[in-house]
Amino acid sequence: SLEIDIDSFDCSMVGPNTVTLTVTDVNGNVSTCTSTATVEDNVDPLLSCQNITVQLDANGQVSITAIDVDNGSTDACGIADMSVDITDFDCTTVGVNQVTLTVTDVNGNFDICQAVVTVLDTVPPTAVCQDITIQLDATGTATIVAADVDGGSTDNCAIDAIAIDQNTFDCTEVGDNIVTLTVVDVNGNTSTCEATVTVEDNVNPNANCDDITIYLDANGMAAIDASDINAGSDANCGVDTVFVNPNTFTCAEVGNNTVTLTVIDNNGNISTCTANVEVLDTISPTALCQDLTLQLNTNGQTGFNIPEINNGSFDNCAIAGLAVDQTTFDCDEVGDNTVTLTVTDVNGNISTCTSIITVQ
């Protein structure tokens, strides 16, 4: 008979193995010899790949291992190593990426398969806002851009665009206004934040004055209103109040007077201008006369003092002087004589009245 001591082999026997052959003749005599049985494993691993989707982290990076794309690869004798040709991904690889999985068994046999790694960026940008203060211009408007309220927004990849929901302001928005900043990254993720835009109007109004002439009344008084000297004063956001000082005048102010027009706009800004107000007194005095009877003296003469025929003449300001055309009489004027009283006020206005001077 012929017998061998080893007749089956497995992965643990890969390589040379000593096998003993025993020969027994019909008479029971036995002899042996040995042979080397070399076992080889030339079977490649059985590979299976799977496609995967990964997400970039807050730093714009993600890593994979070979196990992530392996879908249960096997080998009869055992897998010694498994590797993938691309393990690290960043913002530049967002989308579809093809990777190669290499599987090597314990006996050096290997095979490859390919998988798709889809890299996603779903991390929204970090929107950072800053509050700002802006000034209205002479037209009552102000404009901002998104960068003005951006306080350093960031993204794990990159920011594609920033926008604000309001970029123009006018007089109706003086004060605090809430605007929304929208930040969009290169992969379409969006974030928002809010900023306060404080709108100020520090533009002084335009104060424009006109010189005027006014006249005292019968009481020696005159008054003006701001509108009398206002020559179209305006403001970028509208005028709230206009007043003039001084605004009343008496006989003491006859002549040229400087007045100040003050213009206050709706936001409290103030401007002034000056105007000349010429005050005139054109009202003549009221001349009042009374008659007199005079007696000639022993020299045939007589006369009177001017106040004697003044019957209370008056003026809205004041009387500067009284004059008559005749104050003395003699025998030639015995009888009634008409004299004229001339009353002149301090501003040169003149009135007259007549008196009958009876000489006896």
Short mmCIF file of C-alpha atoms in Angstrom, two decimals:
data_model
loop_
_atom_site.label_atom_id
_atom_site.label_comp_id
_atom_site.label_asym_id
_atom_site.label_seq_id
_atom_site.Cartn_x
_atom_site.Cartn_y
_atom_site.Cartn_z
CA SER A 1 0.00 0.00 0.00
CA LEU A 2 0.93 3.64 -0.45
CA GLU A 3 0.10 6.22 2.21
CA ILE A 4 0.97 9.91 2.77
CA ASP A 5 0.84 11.64 6.06
CA ILE A 6 -0.66 14.91 4.72
CA ASP A 7 -3.21 14.90 2.00
CA SER A 8 -5.01 18.28 2.46
CA PHE A 9 -3.70 21.84 2.78
CA ASP A 10 -5.13 25.27 3.73
CA CYS A 11 -4.04 28.87 3.98
CA SER A 12 -1.96 28.15 7.02
CA MET A 13 0.29 25.87 4.87
CA VAL A 14 1.11 28.29 2.10
CA GLY A 15 4.71 27.62 1.29
CA PRO A 16 6.79 24.38 1.37
CA ASN A 17 5.43 21.45 3.33
CA THR A 18 7.24 18.07 3.92
CA VAL A 19 5.09 15.09 3.07
CA THR A 20 6.12 11.49 3.97
CA LEU A 21 5.21 8.63 1.64
CA THR A 22 5.00 5.18 3.31
CA VAL A 23 5.25 2.08 1.05
CA THR A 24 4.29 -1.33 2.46
CA ASP A 25 4.82 -4.52 0.41
CA VAL A 26 2.66 -7.64 0.52
CA ASN A 27 4.83 -9.12 3.10
CA GLY A 28 4.65 -6.26 5.49
CA ASN A 29 7.97 -4.69 4.70
CA VAL A 30 7.85 -0.88 4.94
CA SER A 31 9.88 1.94 3.44
CA THR A 32 9.41 5.75 3.46
CA CYS A 33 10.51 8.77 1.54
CA THR A 34 9.69 12.49 1.75
CA SER A 35 8.53 15.09 -0.77
CA THR A 36 8.09 18.82 -0.55
CA ALA A 37 4.56 20.02 -1.35
CA THR A 38 4.67 23.79 -2.03
CA VAL A 39 1.28 25.45 -1.46
CA GLU A 40 0.61 28.71 -3.32
CA ASP A 41 -2.22 31.25 -2.96
CA ASN A 42 -2.68 33.05 -6.29
CA VAL A 43 -6.29 34.03 -5.76
CA ASP A 44 -6.90 37.80 -5.63
CA PRO A 45 -9.12 39.21 -2.93
CA LEU A 46 -12.78 39.61 -3.77
CA LEU A 47 -13.36 43.39 -3.71
CA SER A 48 -16.56 45.36 -3.11
CA CYS A 49 -16.61 49.20 -3.04
CA GLN A 50 -19.37 51.54 -1.93
CA ASN A 51 -20.04 55.18 -2.78
CA ILE A 52 -20.18 57.54 0.18
CA THR A 53 -21.12 61.14 0.96
CA VAL A 54 -19.06 63.19 3.42
CA GLN A 55 -19.48 66.63 4.95
CA LEU A 56 -16.81 69.28 5.25
CA ASP A 57 -16.26 70.45 8.81
CA ALA A 58 -16.07 73.99 10.17
CA ASN A 59 -12.50 74.21 8.89
CA GLY A 60 -13.48 73.19 5.38
CA GLN A 61 -11.87 69.74 5.67
CA VAL A 62 -12.88 66.10 5.90
CA SER A 63 -10.91 62.84 5.88
CA ILE A 64 -11.85 59.24 5.04
CA THR A 65 -10.24 55.82 5.50
CA ALA A 66 -10.25 52.79 3.25
CA ILE A 67 -12.84 51.16 5.48
CA ASP A 68 -15.27 53.97 4.64
CA VAL A 69 -15.47 52.96 0.96
CA ASP A 70 -15.06 49.19 1.52
CA ASN A 71 -18.31 47.31 1.14
CA GLY A 72 -17.21 43.97 2.59
CA SER A 73 -14.21 42.92 0.53
CA THR A 74 -13.05 39.33 1.33
CA ASP A 75 -10.16 36.94 0.78
CA ALA A 76 -9.83 33.19 1.37
CA CYS A 77 -6.67 33.55 3.37
CA GLY A 78 -7.18 36.95 4.89
CA ILE A 79 -6.73 40.61 4.06
CA ALA A 80 -3.43 42.10 5.09
CA ASP A 81 -3.87 45.71 3.96
CA MET A 82 -6.53 48.04 2.69
CA SER A 83 -5.80 51.57 1.38
CA VAL A 84 -7.46 54.36 -0.59
CA ASP A 85 -5.55 56.73 -2.87
CA ILE A 86 -7.28 59.95 -1.64
CA THR A 87 -8.03 60.38 2.04
CA ASP A 88 -8.23 64.17 2.53
CA PHE A 89 -10.76 66.53 0.97
CA ASP A 90 -11.28 70.28 1.22
CA CYS A 91 -13.30 73.09 -0.31
CA THR A 92 -11.64 72.58 -3.69
CA THR A 93 -13.06 69.05 -3.90
CA VAL A 94 -16.70 69.82 -3.17
CA GLY A 95 -18.74 67.60 -5.47
CA VAL A 96 -18.02 64.17 -6.96
CA ASN A 97 -14.57 62.61 -6.46
CA GLN A 98 -13.43 59.17 -7.69
CA VAL A 99 -11.16 57.21 -5.34
CA THR A 100 -9.41 53.85 -5.75
CA LEU A 101 -9.55 51.20 -3.05
CA THR A 102 -6.62 48.74 -3.02
CA VAL A 103 -6.96 45.50 -1.04
CA THR A 104 -3.93 43.22 -0.52
CA ASP A 105 -4.24 39.77 1.01
CA VAL A 106 -1.76 38.08 3.35
CA ASN A 107 -0.07 36.41 0.44
CA GLY A 108 0.51 39.52 -1.58
CA ASN A 109 -2.38 39.19 -3.97
CA PHE A 110 -4.23 42.45 -4.52
CA ASP A 111 -7.04 43.99 -6.45
CA ILE A 112 -8.61 47.42 -6.83
CA CYS A 113 -12.07 48.90 -7.14
CA GLN A 114 -13.34 52.43 -7.46
CA ALA A 115 -15.81 54.40 -5.41
CA VAL A 116 -17.35 57.86 -5.63
CA VAL A 117 -16.86 60.19 -2.68
CA THR A 118 -19.35 63.05 -2.82
CA VAL A 119 -18.07 65.97 -0.74
CA LEU A 120 -20.71 68.33 0.59
CA ASP A 121 -20.36 71.71 2.28
CA THR A 122 -23.48 72.28 4.37
CA VAL A 123 -21.85 74.49 6.99
CA PRO A 124 -23.46 77.96 6.80
CA PRO A 125 -21.19 80.98 6.95
CA THR A 126 -20.79 82.88 10.19
CA ALA A 127 -22.53 86.20 9.63
CA VAL A 128 -21.07 88.97 11.81
CA CYS A 129 -22.65 92.43 11.87
CA GLN A 130 -21.50 95.76 13.19
CA ASP A 131 -23.63 98.81 14.05
CA ILE A 132 -22.83 102.02 12.18
CA THR A 133 -23.80 105.68 12.22
CA ILE A 134 -24.32 107.56 8.97
CA GLN A 135 -25.01 111.18 8.09
CA LEU A 136 -27.66 112.51 5.74
CA ASP A 137 -26.26 114.77 3.03
CA ALA A 138 -27.51 118.13 1.83
CA THR A 139 -30.25 116.39 -0.16
CA GLY A 140 -31.49 114.52 2.90
CA THR A 141 -30.29 111.10 1.76
CA ALA A 142 -27.56 108.62 2.68
CA THR A 143 -26.43 105.37 1.09
CA ILE A 144 -24.56 102.37 2.49
CA VAL A 145 -23.23 99.10 1.06
CA ALA A 146 -23.25 95.66 2.65
CA ALA A 147 -19.56 95.91 3.54
CA ASP A 148 -20.36 98.86 5.82
CA VAL A 149 -22.26 96.67 8.28
CA ASP A 150 -20.20 93.50 7.79
CA GLY A 151 -18.21 92.96 10.97
CA GLY A 152 -15.97 90.20 9.64
CA SER A 153 -18.23 87.41 8.43
CA THR A 154 -16.40 84.12 7.72
CA ASP A 155 -17.00 80.74 6.10
CA ASN A 156 -15.28 77.36 6.19
CA CYS A 157 -14.74 77.64 2.43
CA ALA A 158 -15.29 81.15 1.12
CA ILE A 159 -17.93 83.86 1.00
CA ASP A 160 -19.47 84.39 -2.40
CA ALA A 161 -21.72 87.39 -1.75
CA ILE A 162 -23.06 89.69 0.95
CA ALA A 163 -26.19 91.81 0.69
CA ILE A 164 -28.38 94.06 2.84
CA ASP A 165 -32.11 94.53 2.70
CA GLN A 166 -31.91 98.35 2.82
CA ASN A 167 -29.15 100.57 1.53
CA THR A 168 -30.74 104.03 1.17
CA PHE A 169 -32.06 106.24 3.92
CA ASP A 170 -33.80 109.61 4.05
CA CYS A 171 -35.19 112.11 6.52
CA THR A 172 -38.01 109.78 7.53
CA GLU A 173 -35.45 107.32 8.91
CA VAL A 174 -33.49 109.63 11.22
CA GLY A 175 -32.71 107.52 14.28
CA ASP A 176 -32.08 103.77 14.63
CA ASN A 177 -32.90 101.42 11.76
CA ILE A 178 -32.51 97.62 11.77
CA VAL A 179 -31.02 96.16 8.59
CA THR A 180 -30.43 92.51 7.76
CA LEU A 181 -27.12 91.35 6.32
CA THR A 182 -27.30 88.14 4.26
CA VAL A 183 -24.08 86.19 3.73
CA VAL A 184 -23.93 83.48 1.03
CA ASP A 185 -20.94 81.15 0.70
CA VAL A 186 -19.56 79.63 -2.50
CA ASN A 187 -21.60 76.50 -1.96
CA GLY A 188 -24.93 78.26 -1.51
CA ASN A 189 -25.19 78.15 2.27
CA THR A 190 -26.74 81.26 3.80
CA SER A 191 -26.65 83.06 7.14
CA THR A 192 -28.02 86.39 8.32
CA CYS A 193 -27.44 88.87 11.12
CA GLU A 194 -28.89 92.24 12.04
CA ALA A 195 -27.17 95.60 12.44
CA THR A 196 -28.40 98.95 13.70
CA VAL A 197 -27.89 101.82 11.27
CA THR A 198 -28.21 105.09 13.14
CA VAL A 199 -29.12 107.87 10.73
CA GLU A 200 -28.18 111.39 11.79
CA ASP A 201 -28.96 114.75 10.25
CA ASN A 202 -26.25 117.22 11.19
CA VAL A 203 -26.65 119.48 8.17
CA ASN A 204 -27.53 122.99 9.23
CA PRO A 205 -30.46 124.64 7.47
CA ASN A 206 -29.93 127.41 4.94
CA ALA A 207 -30.94 130.70 6.55
CA ASN A 208 -31.66 133.44 3.98
CA CYS A 209 -32.65 136.98 4.92
CA ASP A 210 -34.08 140.02 3.16
CA ASP A 211 -33.73 143.64 4.30
CA ILE A 212 -37.05 145.42 4.84
CA THR A 213 -38.46 148.84 5.66
CA ILE A 214 -41.23 149.24 8.23
CA TYR A 215 -43.23 152.18 9.49
CA LEU A 216 -44.15 153.19 13.02
CA ASP A 217 -47.86 153.41 13.71
CA ALA A 218 -49.79 156.14 15.45
CA ASN A 219 -48.62 154.77 18.78
CA GLY A 220 -44.97 154.88 17.77
CA MET A 221 -44.80 151.11 17.52
CA ALA A 222 -44.04 148.58 14.81
CA ALA A 223 -43.66 144.79 14.81
CA ILE A 224 -42.36 142.26 12.34
CA ASP A 225 -42.75 138.51 11.88
CA ALA A 226 -40.06 136.05 10.82
CA SER A 227 -41.82 135.68 7.47
CA ASP A 228 -41.22 139.37 6.78
CA ILE A 229 -37.46 138.87 6.45
CA ASN A 230 -37.32 135.17 5.59
CA ALA A 231 -36.06 134.90 2.00
CA GLY A 232 -36.77 131.22 1.40
CA SER A 233 -34.80 129.56 4.18
CA ASP A 234 -34.84 125.80 3.83
CA ALA A 235 -33.35 122.57 5.23
CA ASN A 236 -32.55 119.15 3.86
CA CYS A 237 -35.17 117.57 6.12
CA GLY A 238 -37.55 120.49 6.46
CA VAL A 239 -37.78 123.60 8.61
CA ASP A 240 -39.46 123.30 12.00
CA THR A 241 -39.23 126.79 13.49
CA VAL A 242 -38.27 130.27 12.30
CA PHE A 243 -38.13 133.32 14.54
CA VAL A 244 -36.64 136.81 14.46
CA ASN A 245 -35.10 138.88 17.21
CA PRO A 246 -35.76 141.67 17.92
CA ASN A 247 -39.24 141.82 16.45
CA THR A 248 -40.71 144.98 17.99
CA PHE A 249 -39.61 148.56 17.43
CA THR A 250 -40.36 151.97 18.92
CA CYS A 251 -39.41 155.54 18.21
CA ALA A 252 -36.04 154.81 19.78
CA GLU A 253 -35.22 152.50 16.86
CA VAL A 254 -35.98 154.87 14.00
CA GLY A 255 -33.26 154.21 11.44
CA ASN A 256 -31.35 151.05 10.61
CA ASN A 257 -31.58 148.04 12.93
CA THR A 258 -29.87 144.68 12.64
CA VAL A 259 -32.11 141.73 13.38
CA THR A 260 -31.27 138.01 13.50
CA LEU A 261 -33.38 135.34 11.84
CA THR A 262 -32.98 131.93 13.48
CA VAL A 263 -33.93 128.82 11.49
CA ILE A 264 -34.31 125.46 13.27
CA ASP A 265 -34.82 122.34 11.17
CA ASN A 266 -36.84 119.24 12.08
CA ASN A 267 -33.77 117.60 13.61
CA GLY A 268 -32.67 120.51 15.80
CA ASN A 269 -29.94 121.95 13.58
CA ILE A 270 -29.76 125.74 13.72
CA SER A 271 -28.62 128.47 11.34
CA THR A 272 -28.94 132.24 11.48
CA CYS A 273 -28.72 135.21 9.17
CA THR A 274 -29.02 138.93 9.74
CA ALA A 275 -31.13 141.53 8.01
CA ASN A 276 -31.40 145.29 8.16
CA VAL A 277 -34.75 146.61 9.30
CA GLU A 278 -35.11 150.28 8.48
CA VAL A 279 -37.65 151.82 10.83
CA LEU A 280 -39.35 154.96 9.49
CA ASP A 281 -41.65 157.45 11.17
CA THR A 282 -43.74 159.10 8.47
CA ILE A 283 -46.68 160.07 10.67
CA SER A 284 -46.96 163.82 10.96
CA PRO A 285 -47.59 165.32 14.38
CA THR A 286 -51.08 166.48 15.27
CA ALA A 287 -50.96 170.28 15.44
CA LEU A 288 -53.59 171.80 17.73
CA CYS A 289 -54.02 175.61 18.02
CA GLN A 290 -56.01 177.94 20.21
CA ASP A 291 -57.00 181.60 19.62
CA LEU A 292 -55.65 184.47 21.71
CA THR A 293 -56.74 188.06 22.50
CA LEU A 294 -53.89 190.53 23.04
CA GLN A 295 -53.87 194.11 24.36
CA LEU A 296 -51.56 196.73 22.93
CA ASN A 297 -49.38 198.33 25.55
CA THR A 298 -48.61 201.99 25.98
CA ASN A 299 -46.10 201.75 23.21
CA GLY A 300 -48.69 200.36 20.83
CA GLN A 301 -47.17 196.90 20.81
CA THR A 302 -48.04 193.44 22.00
CA GLY A 303 -46.90 189.82 21.53
CA PHE A 304 -47.12 186.21 22.76
CA ASN A 305 -44.99 183.22 23.41
CA ILE A 306 -45.39 180.23 21.08
CA PRO A 307 -46.66 177.78 23.77
CA GLU A 308 -49.58 180.15 24.34
CA ILE A 309 -51.28 179.15 21.10
CA ASN A 310 -50.30 175.47 21.31
CA ASN A 311 -53.38 173.60 22.39
CA GLY A 312 -51.76 170.26 23.12
CA SER A 313 -50.13 169.33 19.85
CA PHE A 314 -48.74 165.80 19.99
CA ASP A 315 -46.85 163.19 17.97
CA ASN A 316 -46.50 159.38 17.93
CA CYS A 317 -42.85 159.85 18.83
CA ALA A 318 -42.03 163.31 20.13
CA ILE A 319 -42.24 166.94 19.10
CA ALA A 320 -38.92 168.50 18.30
CA GLY A 321 -40.03 172.10 17.80
CA LEU A 322 -42.83 174.64 17.54
CA ALA A 323 -42.74 177.70 15.34
CA VAL A 324 -45.20 180.47 14.33
CA ASP A 325 -44.97 182.91 11.49
CA GLN A 326 -45.72 185.98 13.69
CA THR A 327 -45.47 186.57 17.41
CA THR A 328 -45.52 190.44 17.72
CA PHE A 329 -48.14 192.96 16.71
CA ASP A 330 -48.63 196.77 16.71
CA CYS A 331 -51.31 199.32 16.00
CA ASP A 332 -51.46 198.29 12.36
CA GLU A 333 -52.75 194.81 13.37
CA VAL A 334 -55.58 195.90 15.67
CA GLY A 335 -58.30 193.34 15.02
CA ASP A 336 -58.10 189.70 14.00
CA ASN A 337 -54.84 188.28 12.70
CA THR A 338 -54.28 184.69 11.48
CA VAL A 339 -51.04 183.10 12.53
CA THR A 340 -49.77 179.67 11.63
CA LEU A 341 -48.28 177.23 14.15
CA THR A 342 -45.80 174.79 12.64
CA VAL A 343 -45.18 171.64 14.61
CA THR A 344 -42.10 169.50 13.73
CA ASP A 345 -41.53 166.06 15.26
CA VAL A 346 -38.17 164.45 16.06
CA ASN A 347 -38.18 162.66 12.72
CA GLY A 348 -38.78 165.75 10.61
CA ASN A 349 -42.50 165.33 10.00
CA ILE A 350 -44.41 168.63 9.97
CA SER A 351 -47.99 169.71 10.61
CA THR A 352 -49.58 173.14 10.90
CA CYS A 353 -52.65 174.75 12.37
CA THR A 354 -53.86 178.35 12.54
CA SER A 355 -54.95 180.59 15.39
CA ILE A 356 -56.82 183.90 15.37
CA ILE A 357 -54.88 186.52 17.27
CA THR A 358 -57.24 189.34 18.19
CA VAL A 359 -55.30 192.53 18.89
CA GLN A 360 -57.08 195.22 20.98
#
